[in-house]
Each structure stands twice: as structure tokens, then as C-alpha cells.
CSV table of C-alpha atoms in Angstrom, one decimal:
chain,number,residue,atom,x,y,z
A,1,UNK,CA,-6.4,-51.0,-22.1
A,2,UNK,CA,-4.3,-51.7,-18.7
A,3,UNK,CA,-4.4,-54.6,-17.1
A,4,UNK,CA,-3.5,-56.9,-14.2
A,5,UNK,CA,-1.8,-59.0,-17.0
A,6,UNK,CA,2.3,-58.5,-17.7
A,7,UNK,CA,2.6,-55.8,-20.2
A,8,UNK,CA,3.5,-58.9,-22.4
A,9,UNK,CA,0.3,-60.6,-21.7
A,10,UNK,CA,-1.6,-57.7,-23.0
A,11,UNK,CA,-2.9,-57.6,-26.4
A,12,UNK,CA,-1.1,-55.3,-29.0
A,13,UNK,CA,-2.9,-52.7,-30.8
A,14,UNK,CA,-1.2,-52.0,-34.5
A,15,UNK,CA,-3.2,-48.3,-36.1
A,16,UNK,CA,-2.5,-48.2,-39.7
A,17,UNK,CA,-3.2,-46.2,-42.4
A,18,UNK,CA,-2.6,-43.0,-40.7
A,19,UNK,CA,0.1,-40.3,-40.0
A,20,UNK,CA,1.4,-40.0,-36.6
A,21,UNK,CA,2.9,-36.6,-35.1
A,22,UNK,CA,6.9,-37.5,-33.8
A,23,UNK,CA,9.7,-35.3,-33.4
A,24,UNK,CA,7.9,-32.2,-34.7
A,25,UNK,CA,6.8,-34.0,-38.0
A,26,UNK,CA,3.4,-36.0,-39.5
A,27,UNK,CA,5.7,-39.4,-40.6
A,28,UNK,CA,3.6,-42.0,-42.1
A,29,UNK,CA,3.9,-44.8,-40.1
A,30,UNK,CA,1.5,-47.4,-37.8
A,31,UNK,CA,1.3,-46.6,-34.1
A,32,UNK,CA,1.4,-49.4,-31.5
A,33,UNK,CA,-0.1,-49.9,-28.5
A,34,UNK,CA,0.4,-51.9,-25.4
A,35,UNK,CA,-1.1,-51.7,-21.6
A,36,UNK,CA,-1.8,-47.7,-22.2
A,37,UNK,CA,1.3,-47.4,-23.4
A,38,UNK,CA,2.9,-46.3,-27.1
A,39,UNK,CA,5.2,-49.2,-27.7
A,40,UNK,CA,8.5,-49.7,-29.9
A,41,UNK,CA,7.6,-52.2,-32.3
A,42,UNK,CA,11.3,-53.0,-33.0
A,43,UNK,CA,11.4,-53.9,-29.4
A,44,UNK,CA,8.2,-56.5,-30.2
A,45,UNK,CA,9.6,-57.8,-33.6
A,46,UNK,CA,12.9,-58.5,-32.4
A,47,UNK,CA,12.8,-59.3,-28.3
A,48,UNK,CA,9.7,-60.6,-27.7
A,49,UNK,CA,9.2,-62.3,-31.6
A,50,UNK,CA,5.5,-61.5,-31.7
A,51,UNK,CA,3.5,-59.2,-34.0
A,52,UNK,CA,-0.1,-57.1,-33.9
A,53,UNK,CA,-3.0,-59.1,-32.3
A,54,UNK,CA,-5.1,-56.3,-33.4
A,55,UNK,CA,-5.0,-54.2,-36.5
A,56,UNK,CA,-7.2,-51.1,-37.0
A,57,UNK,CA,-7.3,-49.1,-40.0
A,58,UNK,CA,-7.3,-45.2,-39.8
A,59,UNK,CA,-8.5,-44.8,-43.1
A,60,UNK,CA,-5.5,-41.8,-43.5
A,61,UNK,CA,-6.4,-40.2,-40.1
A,62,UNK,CA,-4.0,-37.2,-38.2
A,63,UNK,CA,-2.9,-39.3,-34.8
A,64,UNK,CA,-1.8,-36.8,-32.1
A,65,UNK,CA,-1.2,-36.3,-28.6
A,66,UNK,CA,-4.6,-35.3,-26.6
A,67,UNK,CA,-4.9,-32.2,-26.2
A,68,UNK,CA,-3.7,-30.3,-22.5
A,69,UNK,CA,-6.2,-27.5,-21.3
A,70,UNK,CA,-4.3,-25.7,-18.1
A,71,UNK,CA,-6.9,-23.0,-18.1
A,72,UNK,CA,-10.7,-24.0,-18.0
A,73,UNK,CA,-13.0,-22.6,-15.8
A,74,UNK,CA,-15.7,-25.3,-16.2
A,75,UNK,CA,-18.9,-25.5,-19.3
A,76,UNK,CA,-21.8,-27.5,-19.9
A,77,UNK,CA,-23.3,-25.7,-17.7
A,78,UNK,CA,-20.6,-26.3,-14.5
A,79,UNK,CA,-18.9,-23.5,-13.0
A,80,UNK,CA,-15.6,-24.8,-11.0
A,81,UNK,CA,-15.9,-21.8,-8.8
A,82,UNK,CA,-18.7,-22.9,-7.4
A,83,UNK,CA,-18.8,-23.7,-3.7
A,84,UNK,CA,-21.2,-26.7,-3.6
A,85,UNK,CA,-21.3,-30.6,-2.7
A,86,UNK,CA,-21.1,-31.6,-6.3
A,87,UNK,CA,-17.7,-30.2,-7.3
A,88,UNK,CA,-16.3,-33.9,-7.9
A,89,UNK,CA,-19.5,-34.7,-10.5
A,90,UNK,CA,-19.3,-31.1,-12.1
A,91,UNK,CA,-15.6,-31.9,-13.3
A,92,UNK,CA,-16.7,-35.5,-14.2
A,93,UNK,CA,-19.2,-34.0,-16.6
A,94,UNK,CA,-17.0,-31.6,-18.0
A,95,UNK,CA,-14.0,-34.2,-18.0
A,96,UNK,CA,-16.4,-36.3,-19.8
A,97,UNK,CA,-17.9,-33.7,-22.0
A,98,UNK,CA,-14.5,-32.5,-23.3
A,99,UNK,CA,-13.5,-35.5,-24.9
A,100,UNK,CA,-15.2,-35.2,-27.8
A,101,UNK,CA,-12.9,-32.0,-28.4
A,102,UNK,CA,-9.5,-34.2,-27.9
A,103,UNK,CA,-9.2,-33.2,-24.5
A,104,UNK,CA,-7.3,-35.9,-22.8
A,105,UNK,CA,-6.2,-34.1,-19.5
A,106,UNK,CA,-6.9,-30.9,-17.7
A,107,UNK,CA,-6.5,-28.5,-15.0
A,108,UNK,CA,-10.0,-27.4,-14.1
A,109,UNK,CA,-9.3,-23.9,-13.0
A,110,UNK,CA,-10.8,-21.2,-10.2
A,111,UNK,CA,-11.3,-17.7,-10.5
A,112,UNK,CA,-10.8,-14.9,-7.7
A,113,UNK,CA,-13.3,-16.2,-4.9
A,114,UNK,CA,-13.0,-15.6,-1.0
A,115,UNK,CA,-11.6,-18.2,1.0
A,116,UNK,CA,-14.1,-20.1,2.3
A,117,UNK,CA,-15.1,-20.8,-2.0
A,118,UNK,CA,-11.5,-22.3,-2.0
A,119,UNK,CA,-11.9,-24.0,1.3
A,120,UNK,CA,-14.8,-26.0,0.6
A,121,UNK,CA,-14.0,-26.8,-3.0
A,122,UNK,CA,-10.4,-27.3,-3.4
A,123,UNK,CA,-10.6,-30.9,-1.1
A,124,UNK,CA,-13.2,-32.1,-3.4
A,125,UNK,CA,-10.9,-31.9,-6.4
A,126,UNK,CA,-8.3,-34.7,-6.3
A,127,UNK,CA,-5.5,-35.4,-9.4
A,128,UNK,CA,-6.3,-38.5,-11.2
A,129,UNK,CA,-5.6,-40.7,-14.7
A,130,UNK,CA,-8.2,-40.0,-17.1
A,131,UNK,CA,-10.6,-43.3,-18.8
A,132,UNK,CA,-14.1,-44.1,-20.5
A,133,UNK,CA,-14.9,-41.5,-17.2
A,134,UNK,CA,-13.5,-38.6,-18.8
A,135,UNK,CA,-9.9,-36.7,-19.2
A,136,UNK,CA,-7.3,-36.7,-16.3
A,137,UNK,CA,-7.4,-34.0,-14.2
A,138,UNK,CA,-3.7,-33.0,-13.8
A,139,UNK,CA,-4.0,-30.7,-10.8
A,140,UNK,CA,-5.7,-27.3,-10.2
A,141,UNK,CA,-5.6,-23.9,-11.6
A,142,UNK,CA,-5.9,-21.1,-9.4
A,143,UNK,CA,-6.1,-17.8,-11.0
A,144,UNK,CA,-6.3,-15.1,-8.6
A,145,UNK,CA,-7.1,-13.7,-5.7
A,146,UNK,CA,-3.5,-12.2,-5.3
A,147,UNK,CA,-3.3,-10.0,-8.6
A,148,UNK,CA,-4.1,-6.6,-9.7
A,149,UNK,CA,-7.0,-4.4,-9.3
A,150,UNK,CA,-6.8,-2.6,-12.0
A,151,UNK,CA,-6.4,-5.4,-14.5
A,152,UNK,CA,-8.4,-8.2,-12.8
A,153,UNK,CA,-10.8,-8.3,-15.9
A,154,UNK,CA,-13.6,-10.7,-15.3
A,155,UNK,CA,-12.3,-11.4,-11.2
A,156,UNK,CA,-14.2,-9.8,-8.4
A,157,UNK,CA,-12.5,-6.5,-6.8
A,158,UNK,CA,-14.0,-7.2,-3.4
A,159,UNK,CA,-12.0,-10.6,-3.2
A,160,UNK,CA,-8.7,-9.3,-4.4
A,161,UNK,CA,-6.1,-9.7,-1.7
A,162,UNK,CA,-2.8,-9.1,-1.0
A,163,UNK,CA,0.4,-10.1,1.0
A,164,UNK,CA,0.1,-9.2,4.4
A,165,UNK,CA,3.0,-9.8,7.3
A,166,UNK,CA,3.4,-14.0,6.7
A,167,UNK,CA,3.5,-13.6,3.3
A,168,UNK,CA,3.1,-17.4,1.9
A,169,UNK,CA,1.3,-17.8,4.8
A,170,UNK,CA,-1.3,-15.7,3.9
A,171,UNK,CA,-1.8,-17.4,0.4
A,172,UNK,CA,-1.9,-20.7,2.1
A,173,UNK,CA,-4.4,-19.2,4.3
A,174,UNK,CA,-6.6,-18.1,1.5
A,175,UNK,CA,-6.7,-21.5,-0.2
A,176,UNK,CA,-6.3,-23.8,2.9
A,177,UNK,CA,-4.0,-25.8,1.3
A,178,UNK,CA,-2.1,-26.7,-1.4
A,179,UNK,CA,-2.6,-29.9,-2.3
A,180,UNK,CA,-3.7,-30.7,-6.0
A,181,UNK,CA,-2.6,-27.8,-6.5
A,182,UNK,CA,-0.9,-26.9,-10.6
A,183,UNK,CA,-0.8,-23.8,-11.5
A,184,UNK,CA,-1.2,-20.2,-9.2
A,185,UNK,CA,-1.7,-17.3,-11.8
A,186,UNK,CA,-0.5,-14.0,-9.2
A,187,UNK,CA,0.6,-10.4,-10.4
A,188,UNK,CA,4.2,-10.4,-9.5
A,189,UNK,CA,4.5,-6.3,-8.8
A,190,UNK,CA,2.5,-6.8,-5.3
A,191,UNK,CA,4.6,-6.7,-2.8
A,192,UNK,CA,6.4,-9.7,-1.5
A,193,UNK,CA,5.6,-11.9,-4.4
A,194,UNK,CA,9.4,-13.3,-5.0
A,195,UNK,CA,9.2,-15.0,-1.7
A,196,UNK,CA,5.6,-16.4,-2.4
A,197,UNK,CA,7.0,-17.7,-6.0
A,198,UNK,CA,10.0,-18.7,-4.4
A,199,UNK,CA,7.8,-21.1,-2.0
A,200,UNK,CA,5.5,-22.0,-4.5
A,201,UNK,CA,8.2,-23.8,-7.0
A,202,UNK,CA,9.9,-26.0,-3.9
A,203,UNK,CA,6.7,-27.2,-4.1
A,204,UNK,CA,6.3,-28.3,-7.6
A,205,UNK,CA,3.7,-25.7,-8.5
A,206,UNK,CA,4.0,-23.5,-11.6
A,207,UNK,CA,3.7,-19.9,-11.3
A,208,UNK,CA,2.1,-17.6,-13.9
A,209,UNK,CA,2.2,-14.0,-14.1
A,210,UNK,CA,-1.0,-12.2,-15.2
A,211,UNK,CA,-3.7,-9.9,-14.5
A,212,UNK,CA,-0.9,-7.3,-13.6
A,213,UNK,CA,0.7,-4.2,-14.1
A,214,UNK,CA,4.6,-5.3,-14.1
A,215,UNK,CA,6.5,-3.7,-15.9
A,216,UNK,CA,9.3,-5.6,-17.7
A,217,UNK,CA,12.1,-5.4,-15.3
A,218,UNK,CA,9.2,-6.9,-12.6
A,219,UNK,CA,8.1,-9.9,-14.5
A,220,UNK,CA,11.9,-10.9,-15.6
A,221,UNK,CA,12.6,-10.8,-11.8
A,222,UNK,CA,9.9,-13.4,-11.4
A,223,UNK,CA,11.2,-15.3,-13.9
A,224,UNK,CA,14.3,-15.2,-12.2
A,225,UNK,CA,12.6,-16.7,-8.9
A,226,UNK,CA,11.2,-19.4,-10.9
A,227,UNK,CA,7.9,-18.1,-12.9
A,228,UNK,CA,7.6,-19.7,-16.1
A,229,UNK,CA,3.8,-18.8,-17.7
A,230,UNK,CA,2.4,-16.4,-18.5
A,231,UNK,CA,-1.8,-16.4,-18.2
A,232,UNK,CA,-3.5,-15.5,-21.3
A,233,UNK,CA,-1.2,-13.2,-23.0
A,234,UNK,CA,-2.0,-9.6,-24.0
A,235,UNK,CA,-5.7,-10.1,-21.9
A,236,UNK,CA,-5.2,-8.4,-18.5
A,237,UNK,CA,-2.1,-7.3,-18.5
A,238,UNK,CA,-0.3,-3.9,-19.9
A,239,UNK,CA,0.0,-3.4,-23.4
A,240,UNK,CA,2.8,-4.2,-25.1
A,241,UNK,CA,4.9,-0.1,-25.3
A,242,UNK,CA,8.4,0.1,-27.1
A,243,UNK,CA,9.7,1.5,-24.2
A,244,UNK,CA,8.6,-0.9,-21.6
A,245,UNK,CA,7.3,-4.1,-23.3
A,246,UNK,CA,5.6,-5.3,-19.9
A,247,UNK,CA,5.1,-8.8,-19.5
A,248,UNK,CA,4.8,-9.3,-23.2
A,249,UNK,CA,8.5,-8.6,-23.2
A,250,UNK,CA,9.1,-12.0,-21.6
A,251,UNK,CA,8.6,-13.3,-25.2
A,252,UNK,CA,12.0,-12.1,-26.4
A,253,UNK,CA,13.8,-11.1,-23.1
A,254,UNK,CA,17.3,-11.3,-23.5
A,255,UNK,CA,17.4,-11.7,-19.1
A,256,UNK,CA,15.8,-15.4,-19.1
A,257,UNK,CA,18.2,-17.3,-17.2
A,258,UNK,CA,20.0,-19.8,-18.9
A,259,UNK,CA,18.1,-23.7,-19.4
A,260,UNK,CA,14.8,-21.8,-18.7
A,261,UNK,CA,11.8,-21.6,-20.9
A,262,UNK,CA,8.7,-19.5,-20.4
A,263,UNK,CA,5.4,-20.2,-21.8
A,264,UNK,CA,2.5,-18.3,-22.4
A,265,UNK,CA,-1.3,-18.8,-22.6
A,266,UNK,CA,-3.3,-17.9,-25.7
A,267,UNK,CA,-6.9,-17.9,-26.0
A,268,UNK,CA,-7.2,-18.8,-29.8
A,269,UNK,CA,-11.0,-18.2,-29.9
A,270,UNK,CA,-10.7,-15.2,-32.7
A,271,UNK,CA,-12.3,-12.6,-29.8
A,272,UNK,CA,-9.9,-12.3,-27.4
A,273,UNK,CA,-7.0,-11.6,-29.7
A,274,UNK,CA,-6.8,-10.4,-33.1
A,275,UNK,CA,-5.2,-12.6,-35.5
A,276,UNK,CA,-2.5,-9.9,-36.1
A,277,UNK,CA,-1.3,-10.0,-32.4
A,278,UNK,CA,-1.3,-13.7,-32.6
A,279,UNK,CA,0.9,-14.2,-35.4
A,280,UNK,CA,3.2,-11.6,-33.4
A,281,UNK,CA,3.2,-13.6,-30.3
A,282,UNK,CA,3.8,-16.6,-32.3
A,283,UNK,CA,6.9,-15.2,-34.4
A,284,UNK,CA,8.4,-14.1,-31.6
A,285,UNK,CA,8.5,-16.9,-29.6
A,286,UNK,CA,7.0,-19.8,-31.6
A,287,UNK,CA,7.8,-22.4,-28.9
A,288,UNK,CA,6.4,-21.3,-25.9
A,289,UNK,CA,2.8,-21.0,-27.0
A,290,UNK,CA,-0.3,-22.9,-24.9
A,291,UNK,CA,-3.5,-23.0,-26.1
A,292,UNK,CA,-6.2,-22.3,-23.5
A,293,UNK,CA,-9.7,-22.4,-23.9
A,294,UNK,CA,-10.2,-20.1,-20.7
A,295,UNK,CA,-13.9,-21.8,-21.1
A,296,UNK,CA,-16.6,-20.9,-18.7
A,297,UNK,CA,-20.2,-22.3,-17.6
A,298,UNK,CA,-22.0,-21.3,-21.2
A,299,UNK,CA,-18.9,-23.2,-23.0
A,300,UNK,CA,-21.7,-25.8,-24.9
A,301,UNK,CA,-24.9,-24.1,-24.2
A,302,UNK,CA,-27.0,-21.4,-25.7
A,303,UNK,CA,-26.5,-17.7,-25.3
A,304,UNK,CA,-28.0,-16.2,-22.2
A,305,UNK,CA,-26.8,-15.8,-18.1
A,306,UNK,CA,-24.2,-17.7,-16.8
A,307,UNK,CA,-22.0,-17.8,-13.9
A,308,UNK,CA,-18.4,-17.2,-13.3
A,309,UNK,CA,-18.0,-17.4,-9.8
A,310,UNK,CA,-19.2,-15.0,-7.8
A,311,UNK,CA,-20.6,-13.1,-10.9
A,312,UNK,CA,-23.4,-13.0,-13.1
A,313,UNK,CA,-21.7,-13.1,-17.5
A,314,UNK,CA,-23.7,-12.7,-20.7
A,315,UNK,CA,-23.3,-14.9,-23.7
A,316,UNK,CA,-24.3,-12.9,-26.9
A,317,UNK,CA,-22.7,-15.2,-30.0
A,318,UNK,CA,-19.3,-15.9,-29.1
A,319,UNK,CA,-18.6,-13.3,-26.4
A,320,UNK,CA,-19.0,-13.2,-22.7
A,321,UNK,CA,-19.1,-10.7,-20.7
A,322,UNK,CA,-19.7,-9.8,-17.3
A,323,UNK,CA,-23.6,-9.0,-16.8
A,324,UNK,CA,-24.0,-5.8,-18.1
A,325,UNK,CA,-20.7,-4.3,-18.9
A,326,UNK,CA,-18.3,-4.9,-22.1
A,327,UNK,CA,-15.1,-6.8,-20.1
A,328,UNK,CA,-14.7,-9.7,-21.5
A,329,UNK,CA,-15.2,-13.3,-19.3
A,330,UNK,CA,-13.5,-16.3,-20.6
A,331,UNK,CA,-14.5,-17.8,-23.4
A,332,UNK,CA,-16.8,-20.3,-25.0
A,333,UNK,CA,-14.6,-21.9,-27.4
A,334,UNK,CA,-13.7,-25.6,-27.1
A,335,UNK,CA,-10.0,-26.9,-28.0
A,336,UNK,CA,-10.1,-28.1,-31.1
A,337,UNK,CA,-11.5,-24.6,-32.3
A,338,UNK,CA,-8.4,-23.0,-30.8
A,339,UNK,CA,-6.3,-25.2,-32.6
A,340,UNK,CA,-8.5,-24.9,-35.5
A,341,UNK,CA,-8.3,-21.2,-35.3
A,342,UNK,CA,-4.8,-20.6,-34.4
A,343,UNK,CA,-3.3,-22.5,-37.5
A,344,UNK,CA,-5.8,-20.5,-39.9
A,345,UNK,CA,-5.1,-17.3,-38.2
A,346,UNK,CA,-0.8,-17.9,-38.1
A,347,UNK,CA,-0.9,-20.2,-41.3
A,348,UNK,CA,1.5,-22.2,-39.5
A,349,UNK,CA,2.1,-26.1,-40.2
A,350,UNK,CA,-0.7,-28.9,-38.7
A,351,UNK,CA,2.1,-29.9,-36.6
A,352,UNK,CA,2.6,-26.6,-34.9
A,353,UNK,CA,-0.7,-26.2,-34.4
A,354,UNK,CA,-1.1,-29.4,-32.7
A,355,UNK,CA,1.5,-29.3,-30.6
A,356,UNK,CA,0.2,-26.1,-29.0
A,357,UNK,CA,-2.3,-28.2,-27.4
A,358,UNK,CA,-0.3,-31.2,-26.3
A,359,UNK,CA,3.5,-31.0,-26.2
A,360,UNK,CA,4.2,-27.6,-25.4
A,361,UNK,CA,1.4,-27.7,-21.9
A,362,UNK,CA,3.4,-31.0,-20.8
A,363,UNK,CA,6.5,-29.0,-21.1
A,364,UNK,CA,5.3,-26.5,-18.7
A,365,UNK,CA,3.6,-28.9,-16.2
A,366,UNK,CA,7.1,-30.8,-17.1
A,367,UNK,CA,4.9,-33.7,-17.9
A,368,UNK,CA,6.5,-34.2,-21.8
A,369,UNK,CA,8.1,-37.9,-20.4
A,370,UNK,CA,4.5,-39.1,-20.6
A,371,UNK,CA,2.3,-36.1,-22.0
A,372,UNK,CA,2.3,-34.5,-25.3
A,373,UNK,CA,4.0,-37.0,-27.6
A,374,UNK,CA,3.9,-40.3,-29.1
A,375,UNK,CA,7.4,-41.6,-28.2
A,376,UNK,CA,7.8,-44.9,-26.8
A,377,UNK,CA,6.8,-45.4,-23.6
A,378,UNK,CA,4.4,-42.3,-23.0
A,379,UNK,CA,1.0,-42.8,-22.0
A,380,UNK,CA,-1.2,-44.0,-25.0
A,381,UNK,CA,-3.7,-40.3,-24.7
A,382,UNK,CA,-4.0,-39.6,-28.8
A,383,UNK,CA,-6.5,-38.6,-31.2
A,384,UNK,CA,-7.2,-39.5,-34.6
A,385,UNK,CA,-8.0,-36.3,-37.0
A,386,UNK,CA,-9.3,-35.6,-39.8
A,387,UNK,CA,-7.3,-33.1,-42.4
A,388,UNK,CA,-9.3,-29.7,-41.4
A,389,UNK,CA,-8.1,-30.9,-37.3
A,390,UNK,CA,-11.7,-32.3,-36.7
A,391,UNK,CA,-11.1,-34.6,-34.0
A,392,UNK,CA,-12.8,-37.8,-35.3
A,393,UNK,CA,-12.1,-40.5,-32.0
A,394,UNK,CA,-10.4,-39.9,-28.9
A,395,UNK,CA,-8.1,-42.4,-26.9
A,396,UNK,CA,-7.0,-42.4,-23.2
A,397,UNK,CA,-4.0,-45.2,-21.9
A,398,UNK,CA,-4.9,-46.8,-25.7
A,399,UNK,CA,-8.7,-47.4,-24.6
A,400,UNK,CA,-11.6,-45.3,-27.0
A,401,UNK,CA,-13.3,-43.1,-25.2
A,402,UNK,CA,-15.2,-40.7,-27.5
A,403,UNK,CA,-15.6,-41.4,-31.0
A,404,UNK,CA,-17.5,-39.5,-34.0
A,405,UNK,CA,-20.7,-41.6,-35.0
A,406,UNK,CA,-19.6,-41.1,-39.1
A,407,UNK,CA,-16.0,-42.5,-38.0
A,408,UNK,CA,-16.0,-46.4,-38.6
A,409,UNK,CA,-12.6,-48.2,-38.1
């Protein structure tokens, strides 16, 4: 709905009928919006003296915040670590694709790959507003290649790398550059890894600790150099011991310095976690949970062969695995099943659940001023739900951009 108009100019949207997540709570009350904006109807009433020019029933719909993916490695049939000359149309499909699963932004993500992958694919990939098009894209995810051989999981070994003498330098020499650059998951026990951090957040980017074997002492020095996620908790990593939690001990580490949050990844899909160790992650640290998807190439097709990068997976039901072994590759599941399954699996409140996938990921991209909420003046990115969190239409700067054929306004 933005315009070349004044923002007075342009028409007001008034949703009724409906429920609309603010401040942590479903309140019953109408959303407005203005020029892809939420707007402050008291503001309208009483300032400008004008009122809806457009009302639309919600016939008792859920509205929401999109929904944030940090960690997707690409679906439909589009693998993001692939280096060809269609990388810009592969995100565009899946940008477009994920809508219907109240994905309003992303960061399309890259596993392990040697350099000249991340050369040729990372200038193809440029940050922009999402539209009718598909979601925003809100920067890359690079996961990998500097992380740990013995939990890389699903990433090549022969690409692993580590610091040599420059250090940053080297990383910037692996990926060619930086820009568009999000999110660098790295294993913070190789050596020289505060400095990288260090360099990485002066420039804006978050870093995540995974695919590691830091103990807890290692990842809370991170932290302390400016790490704030972690990737995909509990997959890749050390398991949690009493003794030494590992990274999982982030979750209730009493050596988090003071104003600092750190979040963590969870792949809600019901196979990469049980539901036992999400409810624990969750207790523990209810506020600092991300939904990923961690989707791959077969995310939306049948079972069979895939890619994921360099590497041929397997899809049998809802697993993937790399071809021929049992180590588990990313996953299948689409958003709105995370959040579907996360709030069954924790019996936790609609609104927690929800804001899994949309407040807390702007927090951690320190977005949540325009991201991730309704309040006034954030960009108009919200979904209308149904009670069981089916997404039902999908909206992007107050413009429909998806919406289910049985939904009629």
C-alpha cells in the first residue's frame, strides 16, 4: 500500500473483527493501516479528524506479525548453496513460495561451501523490502565454513577451515566480502575466534555459536565479545553434562554481561528435538527462543534426492539425511508447522508461540522498531490466523500478498 502520495493522502485500512497480538497479549481490537504502516488511530480521530476509508472484516481471525526465518537453506526445489547464475530468481521463488506459511522476511542462509561458492553467490544476493514479489530478504546467513569438524553435521569436512595468521582476514577472504551479510554461525573454541567476533559486531553482523565443541567457559567468553545466538540448539553441538553444560549453558548463564540477551535457534519440526528437550529449553529461558525452519531444497516436494550444497540428502517422510548415512540435514518443515508444533509440544500460550516467529528474530537482528510487532509505526508485515495457527492471508507494508482460496473478507 505505499505510495508517492503524503501518508495522509493514502487511504486507511480499518481490520475488524479480529484479535491483534500487542504487548505480549491477543486484545480485541481493529488494526489500522496507513502507507505500509500500523497507524494510531487516536492520532487519525483526533489530529487529522478523518476515519476508515476502508473496512475489512476478519471474521474473528488471529492478526500477527509475519513470521522471521534467520535460518533457511532454500526449498521448492532451490538450494541457496548453489553456485549458479540464477541465485537472485531461486530466492524469489522461495521468497514467494514462503508466504503462504506467514513468512514475511528472511535470511536465505549458506551452508559450509569453498570460496569460490561464496564468491560467486553472495553478490547476487542483495537485502531488500519484501511485496506481491515475495518476503524481504533481511540479509544473509552464513553457517559455516569456520566451525568444528567433529560436529559439522550435514557441512562438508573437506571445506572446513580455520583461522590462519590474518585472522578476519582470512574469513573475509573465504566469503569475498561482507556485504549483505546477517548472521555468521562459527564454533567459537577455534583459535582466534574473539578477534573475528570482535570484527564481525563493529560491523553490524550477528554472531552465532554452533556446530562446536565449546565448553561453557568458551561460549560465555564469546558472549562476552559480542555473540548473541546460538544455531539450532542442542543439534551440533555438545550435549548438555551437569558438569559442563556446553553451549546449552548459555541458557541460564549467570556470566551474561549486563543489558545483553542471547537467543537461540530451535528447529520445532518434532525430528530434530524431542518435545521433552524443548519444553526444557523453553523453561529455562522462555524469551530467547527463534524458530527456524533450517529448510532445505526438498522443503515442498516429494521424498527422494536433494541437494544441500555440495552434498547429495535423502528425504524419507519427514527426515533428511545426507545420502546414505543417518546425520540429519536440515529440515523440511515450513514455519507455521514450527509454530504449530512448538505450542502443542510446550503447551505454551498462542501468543508465545507466535512471537517465536516474529518478535523475538527482530530482537536479535535488532529489527523489533519495525519487525515483529504491531505497534504504531512498524511496518504493516502481519498475518491473519485462524485458531489452530493456520495462516489464512498474508500481508507485506499493509498490501495482500498470499491469501487462502476458502478465506473471503
Amino acid at each position: 500500500m505505499p505510495s508517492d502520495k503524503s501518508a495522509s493522502d493514502a487511504p486507511v485500512f480499518q481490520f475488524i473483527n479480529c484479535r491483534i497480538l500487542k504487548n505480549h497479549e491477543l486484545q480485541r481490537e481493529d488494526l489500522w493501516v496507513r502507507d505500509g504502516k500500523i497507524l494510531n488511530p487516536e492520532k487519525l480521530f483526533f489530529e487529522e479528524k478523518k476515519s476508515a476509508d476502508v473496512q475489512l472484516d476478519c471474521k474473528g481471525s488471529i492478526i500477527a506479525p509475519g513470521f522471521i526465518d534467520v535460518q533457511i537453506n532454500g526449498g521448492f526445489g532451490v538450494d541457496f548453496s548453489q553456485a549458479t547464475e540464477e541465485v537472485g530468481a531461486g530466492i524469489s521463488l522461495v521468497g514467494q513460495k514462503i508466504l503462504s506459511h506467514g513468512v514475511t522476511s528472511f535470511c536465505p542462509t549458506l551452508v559450509t561451501s569453498p570460496p569460490s561458492v561464496y564468491q560467486k553467490v553472495l553478490p547476487q544476493i542483495s537485502v531488500r523490502n519484501g511485496g506481491p514479489h515475495g518476503a524481504g530478504i533481511l540479509g544473509v546467513h552464513l553457517e559455516g565454513p569456520f566451525i568444528s569438524k567433529e560436529k559439522r553435521g550435514a557441512h562438508p569436512e573437506q571445506y572446513l577451515r580455520t583461522y590462519e595468521a590474518g585472522a578476519f582476514q582470512d574469513l573475509l577472504a573465504t566469503y569475498g566480502s561482507l556485504d549483505g551479510v546477517r548472521i555468521v554461525t562459527l564454533a567459537p573454541e577455534i583459535g582466534r575466534s574473539s578477534e573475528v567476533i570482535r570484527e564481525l559486531c563493529k560491523r553490524g553482523i550477528c554472531v552465532s555459536l554452533g556446530h562446536s565443541m565449546a565448553n561453557l567457559s568458551q561460549a560465555e567468553e564469546a558472549v562476552r565479545h559480542g555473540a548473541t545466538f546460538i544455531t539450532h540448539l542442542f543439534n551440533a553441538m555438545l550435549p548438555f553434562h551437569h558438569r559442563d553444560p556446553g553451549i546449552v549453558g548459555l541458557l541460564t548463564s549467570d556470566q551474561i554481561p549486563p543489558g545483553r540477551q542471547v537467543f537461540y535457534g530451535m528447529i520445532s519440526d518434532g525430528i530434530h528435538t524431542n518435545p521433552a528437550a524443548l519444553r526444557i529449553a523453553h523453561r529455562a529461558h522462555p524469551k530467547g527462543l527463534v524458530l527456524v525452519t533450517d529448510a532445505i531444497t526438498a522443503m515442498g516436494l516429494a521424498p527422494g534426492r536433494h541437494t544441500l550444497g555440495q552434498q547429495m540428502v535423502e528425504v524419507h517422510g519427514l527426515n533428511t539425511y545426507i545420502a546414505g548415512t543417518k546425520t540429519l540435514s536440515g529440515s523440511i518443515a515450513t514455519m507455521d508447522m514450527c509454530v504449530r508444533h512448538f505450542r502443542d509440544a510446550t503447551g505454551c500460550s498462542i501468543e508465545t508461540a507466535l512471537e517465536a516467529a516474529s518478535l523475538h528474530p527482530a530482537q536479535l537482528l535488532k529489527i523489533e522498531d519495525r519487525k515483529g510487532t504491531l505497534d504504531y509505526d512498524s511496518d504493516a508485515d502481519f498475518l491473519l490466523l485462524d485458531n489452530s495457527l493456520h495462516v489464512q492471508a498474508t500481508y507485506i507494508a499493509g498490501e495482500q500478498v498470499w491469501r487462502n482460496s476458502n478465506f473471503v473478507f
